[in-house]
Short mmCIF file of C-alpha atoms in Angstrom, two decimals:
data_model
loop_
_atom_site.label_atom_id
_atom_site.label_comp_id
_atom_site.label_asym_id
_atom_site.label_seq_id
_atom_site.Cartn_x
_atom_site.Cartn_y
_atom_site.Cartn_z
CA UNK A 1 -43.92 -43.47 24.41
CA UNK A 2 -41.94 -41.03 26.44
CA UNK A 3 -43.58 -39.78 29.50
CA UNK A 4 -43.37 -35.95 30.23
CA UNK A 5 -42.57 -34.58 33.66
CA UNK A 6 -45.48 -31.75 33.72
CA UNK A 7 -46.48 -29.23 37.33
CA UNK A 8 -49.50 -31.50 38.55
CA UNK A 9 -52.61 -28.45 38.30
CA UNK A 10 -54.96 -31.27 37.73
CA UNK A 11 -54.78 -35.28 37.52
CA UNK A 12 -52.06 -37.18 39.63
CA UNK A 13 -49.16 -37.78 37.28
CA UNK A 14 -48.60 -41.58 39.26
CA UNK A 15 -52.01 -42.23 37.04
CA UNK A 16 -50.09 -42.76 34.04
CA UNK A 17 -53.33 -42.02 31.78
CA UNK A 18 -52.72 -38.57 32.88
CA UNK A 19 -49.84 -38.15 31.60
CA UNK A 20 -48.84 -36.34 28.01
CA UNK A 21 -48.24 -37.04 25.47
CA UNK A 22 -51.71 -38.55 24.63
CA UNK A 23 -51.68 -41.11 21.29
CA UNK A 24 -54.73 -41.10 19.38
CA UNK A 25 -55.13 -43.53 15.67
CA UNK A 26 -54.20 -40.31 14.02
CA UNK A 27 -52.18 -38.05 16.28
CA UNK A 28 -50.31 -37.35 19.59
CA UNK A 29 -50.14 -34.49 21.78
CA UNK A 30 -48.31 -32.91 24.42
CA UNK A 31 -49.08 -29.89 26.16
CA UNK A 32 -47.07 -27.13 28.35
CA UNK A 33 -48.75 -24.78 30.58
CA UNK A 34 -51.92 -24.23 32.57
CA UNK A 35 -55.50 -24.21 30.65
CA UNK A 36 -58.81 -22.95 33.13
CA UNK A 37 -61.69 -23.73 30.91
CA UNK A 38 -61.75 -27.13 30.13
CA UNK A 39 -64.86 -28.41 32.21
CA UNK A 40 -66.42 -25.76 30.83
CA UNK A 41 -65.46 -27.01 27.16
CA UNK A 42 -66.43 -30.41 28.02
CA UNK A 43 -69.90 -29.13 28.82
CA UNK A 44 -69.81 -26.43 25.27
CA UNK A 45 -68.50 -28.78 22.95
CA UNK A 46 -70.23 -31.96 24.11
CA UNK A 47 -66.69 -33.94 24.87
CA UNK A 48 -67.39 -37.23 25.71
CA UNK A 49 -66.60 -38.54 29.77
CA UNK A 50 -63.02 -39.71 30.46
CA UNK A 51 -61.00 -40.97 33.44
CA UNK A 52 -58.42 -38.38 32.31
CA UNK A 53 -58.06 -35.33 34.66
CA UNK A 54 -55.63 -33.43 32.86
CA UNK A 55 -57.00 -30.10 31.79
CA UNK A 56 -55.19 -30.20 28.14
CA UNK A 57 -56.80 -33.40 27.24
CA UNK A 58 -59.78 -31.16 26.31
CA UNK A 59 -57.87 -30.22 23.11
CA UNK A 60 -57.21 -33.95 22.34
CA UNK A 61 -60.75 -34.42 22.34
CA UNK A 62 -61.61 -31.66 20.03
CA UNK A 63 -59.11 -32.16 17.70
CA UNK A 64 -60.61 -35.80 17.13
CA UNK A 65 -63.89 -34.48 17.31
CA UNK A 66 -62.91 -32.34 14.70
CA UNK A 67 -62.16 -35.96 12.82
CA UNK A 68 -59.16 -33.61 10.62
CA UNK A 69 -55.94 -32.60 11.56
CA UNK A 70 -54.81 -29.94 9.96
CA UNK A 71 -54.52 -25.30 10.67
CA UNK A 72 -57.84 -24.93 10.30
CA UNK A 73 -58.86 -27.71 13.19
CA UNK A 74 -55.91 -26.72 15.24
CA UNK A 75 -56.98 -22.69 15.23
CA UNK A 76 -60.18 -23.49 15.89
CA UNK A 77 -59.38 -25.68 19.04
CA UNK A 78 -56.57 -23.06 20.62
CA UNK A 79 -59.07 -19.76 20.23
CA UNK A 80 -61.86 -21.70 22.36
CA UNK A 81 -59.12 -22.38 24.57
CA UNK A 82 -58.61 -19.94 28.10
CA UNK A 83 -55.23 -20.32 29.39
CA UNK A 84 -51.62 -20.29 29.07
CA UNK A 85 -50.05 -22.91 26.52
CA UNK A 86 -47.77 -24.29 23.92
CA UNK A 87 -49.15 -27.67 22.22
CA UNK A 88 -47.44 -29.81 19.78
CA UNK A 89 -49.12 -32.37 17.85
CA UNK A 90 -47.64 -35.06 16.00
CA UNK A 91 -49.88 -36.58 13.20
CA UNK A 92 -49.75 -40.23 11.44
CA UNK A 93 -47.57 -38.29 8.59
CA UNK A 94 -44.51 -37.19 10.72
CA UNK A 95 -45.78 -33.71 10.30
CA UNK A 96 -45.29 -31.63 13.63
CA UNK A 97 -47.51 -28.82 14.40
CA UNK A 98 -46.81 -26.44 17.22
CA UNK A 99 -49.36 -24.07 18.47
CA UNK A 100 -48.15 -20.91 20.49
CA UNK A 101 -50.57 -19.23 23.18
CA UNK A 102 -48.71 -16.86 25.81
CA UNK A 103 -46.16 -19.36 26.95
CA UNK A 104 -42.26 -18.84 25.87
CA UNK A 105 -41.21 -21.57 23.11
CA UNK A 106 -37.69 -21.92 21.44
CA UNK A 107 -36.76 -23.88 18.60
CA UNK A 108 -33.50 -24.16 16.81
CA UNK A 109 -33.20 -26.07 13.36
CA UNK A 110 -29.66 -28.14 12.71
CA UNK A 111 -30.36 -28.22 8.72
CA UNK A 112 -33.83 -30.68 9.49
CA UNK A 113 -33.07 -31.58 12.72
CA UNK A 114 -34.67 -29.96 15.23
CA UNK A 115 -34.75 -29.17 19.18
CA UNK A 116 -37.46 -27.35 20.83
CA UNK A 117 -38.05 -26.33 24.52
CA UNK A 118 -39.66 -23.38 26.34
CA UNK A 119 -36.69 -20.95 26.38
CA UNK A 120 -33.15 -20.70 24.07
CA UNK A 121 -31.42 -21.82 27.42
CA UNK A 122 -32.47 -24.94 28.16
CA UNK A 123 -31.68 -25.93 23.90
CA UNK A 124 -28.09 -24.21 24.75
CA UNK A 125 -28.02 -26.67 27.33
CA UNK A 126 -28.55 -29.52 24.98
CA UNK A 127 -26.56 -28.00 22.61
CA UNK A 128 -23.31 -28.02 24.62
CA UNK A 129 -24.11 -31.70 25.95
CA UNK A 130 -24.81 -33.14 22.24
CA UNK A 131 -21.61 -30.63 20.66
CA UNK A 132 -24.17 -29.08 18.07
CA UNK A 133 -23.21 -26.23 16.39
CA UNK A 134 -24.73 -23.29 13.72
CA UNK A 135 -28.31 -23.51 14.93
CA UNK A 136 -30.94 -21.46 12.71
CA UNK A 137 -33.09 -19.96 15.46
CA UNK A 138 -37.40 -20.12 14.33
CA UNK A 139 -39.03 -17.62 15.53
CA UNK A 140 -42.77 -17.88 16.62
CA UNK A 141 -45.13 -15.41 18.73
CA UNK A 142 -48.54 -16.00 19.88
CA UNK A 143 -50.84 -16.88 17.76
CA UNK A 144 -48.55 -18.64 15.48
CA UNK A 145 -49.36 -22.20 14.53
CA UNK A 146 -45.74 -23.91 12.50
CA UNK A 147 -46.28 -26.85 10.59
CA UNK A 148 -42.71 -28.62 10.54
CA UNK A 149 -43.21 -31.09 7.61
CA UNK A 150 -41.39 -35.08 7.34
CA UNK A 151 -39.22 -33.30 4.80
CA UNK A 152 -38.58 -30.26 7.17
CA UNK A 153 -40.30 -27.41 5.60
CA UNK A 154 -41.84 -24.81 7.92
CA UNK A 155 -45.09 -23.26 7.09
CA UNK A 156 -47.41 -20.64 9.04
CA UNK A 157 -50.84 -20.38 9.68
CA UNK A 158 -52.22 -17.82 13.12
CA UNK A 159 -55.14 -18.04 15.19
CA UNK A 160 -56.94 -15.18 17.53
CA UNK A 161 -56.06 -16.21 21.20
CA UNK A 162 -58.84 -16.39 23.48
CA UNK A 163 -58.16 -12.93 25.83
CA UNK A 164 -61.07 -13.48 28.22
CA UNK A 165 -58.41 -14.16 31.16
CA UNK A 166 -55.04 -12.81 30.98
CA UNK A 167 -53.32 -14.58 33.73
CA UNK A 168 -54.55 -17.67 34.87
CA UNK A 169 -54.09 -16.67 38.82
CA UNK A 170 -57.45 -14.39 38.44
CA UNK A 171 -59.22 -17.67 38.01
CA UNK A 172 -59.92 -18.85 41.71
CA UNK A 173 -59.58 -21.98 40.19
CA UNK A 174 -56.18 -22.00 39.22
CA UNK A 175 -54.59 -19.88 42.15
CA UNK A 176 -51.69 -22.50 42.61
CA UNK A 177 -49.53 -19.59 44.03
CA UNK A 178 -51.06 -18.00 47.07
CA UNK A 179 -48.82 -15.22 48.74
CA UNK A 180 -49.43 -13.81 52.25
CA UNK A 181 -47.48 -10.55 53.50
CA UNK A 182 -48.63 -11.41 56.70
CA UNK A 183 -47.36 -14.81 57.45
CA UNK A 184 -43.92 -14.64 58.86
CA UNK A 185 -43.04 -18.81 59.61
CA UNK A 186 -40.03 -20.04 57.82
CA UNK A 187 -41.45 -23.18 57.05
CA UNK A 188 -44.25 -21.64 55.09
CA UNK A 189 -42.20 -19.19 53.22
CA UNK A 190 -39.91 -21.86 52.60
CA UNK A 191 -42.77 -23.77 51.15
CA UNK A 192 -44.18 -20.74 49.02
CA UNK A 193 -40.28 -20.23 47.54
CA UNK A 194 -40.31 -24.15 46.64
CA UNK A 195 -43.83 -23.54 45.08
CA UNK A 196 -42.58 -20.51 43.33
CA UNK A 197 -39.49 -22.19 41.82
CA UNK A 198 -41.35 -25.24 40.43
CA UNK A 199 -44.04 -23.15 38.43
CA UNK A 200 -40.90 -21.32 37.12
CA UNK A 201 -39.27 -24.35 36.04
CA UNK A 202 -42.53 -25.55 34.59
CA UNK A 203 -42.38 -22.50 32.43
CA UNK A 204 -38.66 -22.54 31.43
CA UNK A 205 -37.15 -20.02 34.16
CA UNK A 206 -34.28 -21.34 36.51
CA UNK A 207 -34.16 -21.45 40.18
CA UNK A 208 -31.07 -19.08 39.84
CA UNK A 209 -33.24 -16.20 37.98
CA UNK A 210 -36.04 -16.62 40.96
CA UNK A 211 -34.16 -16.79 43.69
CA UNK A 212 -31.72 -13.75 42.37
CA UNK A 213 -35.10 -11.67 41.82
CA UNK A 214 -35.75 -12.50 45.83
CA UNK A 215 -33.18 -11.56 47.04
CA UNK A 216 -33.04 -7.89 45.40
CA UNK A 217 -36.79 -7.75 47.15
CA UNK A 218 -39.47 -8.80 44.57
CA UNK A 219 -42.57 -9.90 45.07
CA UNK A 220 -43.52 -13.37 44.54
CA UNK A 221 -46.74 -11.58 43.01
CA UNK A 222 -44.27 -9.14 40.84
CA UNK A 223 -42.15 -12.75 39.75
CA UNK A 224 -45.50 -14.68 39.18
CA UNK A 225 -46.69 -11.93 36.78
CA UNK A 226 -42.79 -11.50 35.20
CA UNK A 227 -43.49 -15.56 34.28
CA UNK A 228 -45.76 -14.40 31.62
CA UNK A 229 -43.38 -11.91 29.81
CA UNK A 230 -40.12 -14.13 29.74
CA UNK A 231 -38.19 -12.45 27.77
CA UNK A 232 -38.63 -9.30 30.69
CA UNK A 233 -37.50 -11.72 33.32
CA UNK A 234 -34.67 -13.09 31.64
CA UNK A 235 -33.43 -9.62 31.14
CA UNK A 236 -34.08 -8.78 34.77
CA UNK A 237 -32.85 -11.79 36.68
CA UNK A 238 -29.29 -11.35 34.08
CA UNK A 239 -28.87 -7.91 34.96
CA UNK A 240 -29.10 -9.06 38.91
CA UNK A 241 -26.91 -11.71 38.41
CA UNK A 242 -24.05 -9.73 36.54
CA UNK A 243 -24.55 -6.92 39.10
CA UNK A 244 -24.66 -9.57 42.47
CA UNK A 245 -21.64 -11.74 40.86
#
């Protein structure tokens, strides 16, 4: 099983049970991004108690509830959830589902071989390490759920994301970035840049791109809320870059 580094919102990643992907009898699943409503799922949907901490694991324990795997489990598990996410789910059959909410997701297809990360520039990346060439881009948006099949045929199905919270920073809960104009020591700005950087990462956004938006004056707030429309701050943080370089 391969162990994926994740931003630690809930559940100590040294507790290895907290860490994705999760292997059930019938399926596996790994998770990127930030979900707020799990405990309150747990209690809704009657999810049995676990040592797990990690807020995804609430869709693990649907999905088995559910005792199917297949679009119509899968969309109803993402529209109860609240939060910002990509799952992919791996059942007994090779087939590969992932399941879009609000966070950036890029997958290129090498004639049935396929690479997948949050943005096209980490899979360049890859590409240029591994020497792949003539990559067929698949496009997904929210809402999408693609079933990649063991013979490599994509097919569609969409689900209604849950809209109750737009950003998971208006849940107290999940504040993980907290900016204050007022506080002038390097050592805590320092800290709030460092903070800053690693929920960009988390989200497929490079240091470079943050730290080029600082220095032309935004707002950690402004760059926070630019992590949910990726494609904005790609375009942004490029245009700095060219202009700065």
């Amino acid at each position: 099983m391969t162990l994926w580094q994740r931003l630690a919102t809930q559940g100590k990643p040294a507790d290895n049970f907290n860490n994705h992907p999760w292997s059930t009898d019938s399926f596996a699943l790994a998770h990127n991004g930030v979900l707020w409503n799990d405990k309150e799922l747990r209690q809704t949907e009657n999810l049995p108690d676990t040592r797990i901490q990690t807020d995804s694991y609430v869709a693990v324990q649907m999905l088995e509830q559910a005792k199917a795997l297949d679009f119509t489990t899968i969309s109803a598990m993402a529209e109860k959830i609240q939060g910002s996410f990509v799952f992919t789910v791996l059942d007994r059959d090779d087939n590969l589902y992932f399941v879009r909410g609000d966070n950036p997701l890029a997958i290129f297809d090498f004639g049935g071989f396929y690479l997948y990360a949050s943005t096209e520039e980490i899979l360049r990346q890859a590409m240029r390490k591994l020497r792949l060439h003539h990559r067929e881009e698949i496009h997904t948006e929210e809402g999408d759920i693609l079933k990649i099949d063991q013979a490599g045929q994509c097919s569609f199905a969409h689900f209604n994301p849950n809209r109750s919270f737009e950003h998971f920073w208006r849940n107290p809960r999940f504040r993980m970035l907290s900016w204050f104009d007022e506080v002038d020591e390097p050592e805590v700005i320092d800290g709030q840049t460092d903070l800053l950087i690693q929920t960009a990462k988390s989200m497929g956004v490079s240091e470079d791109e943050v730290l080029a938006l600082i220095d032309l004056g935004y707002d950690p707030c402004e760059i926070e809320e630019l992590l949910y429309n990726p494609a904005l701050l790609h375009e942004a943080a490029a245009e700095l870059l060219y202009a700065y370089y």
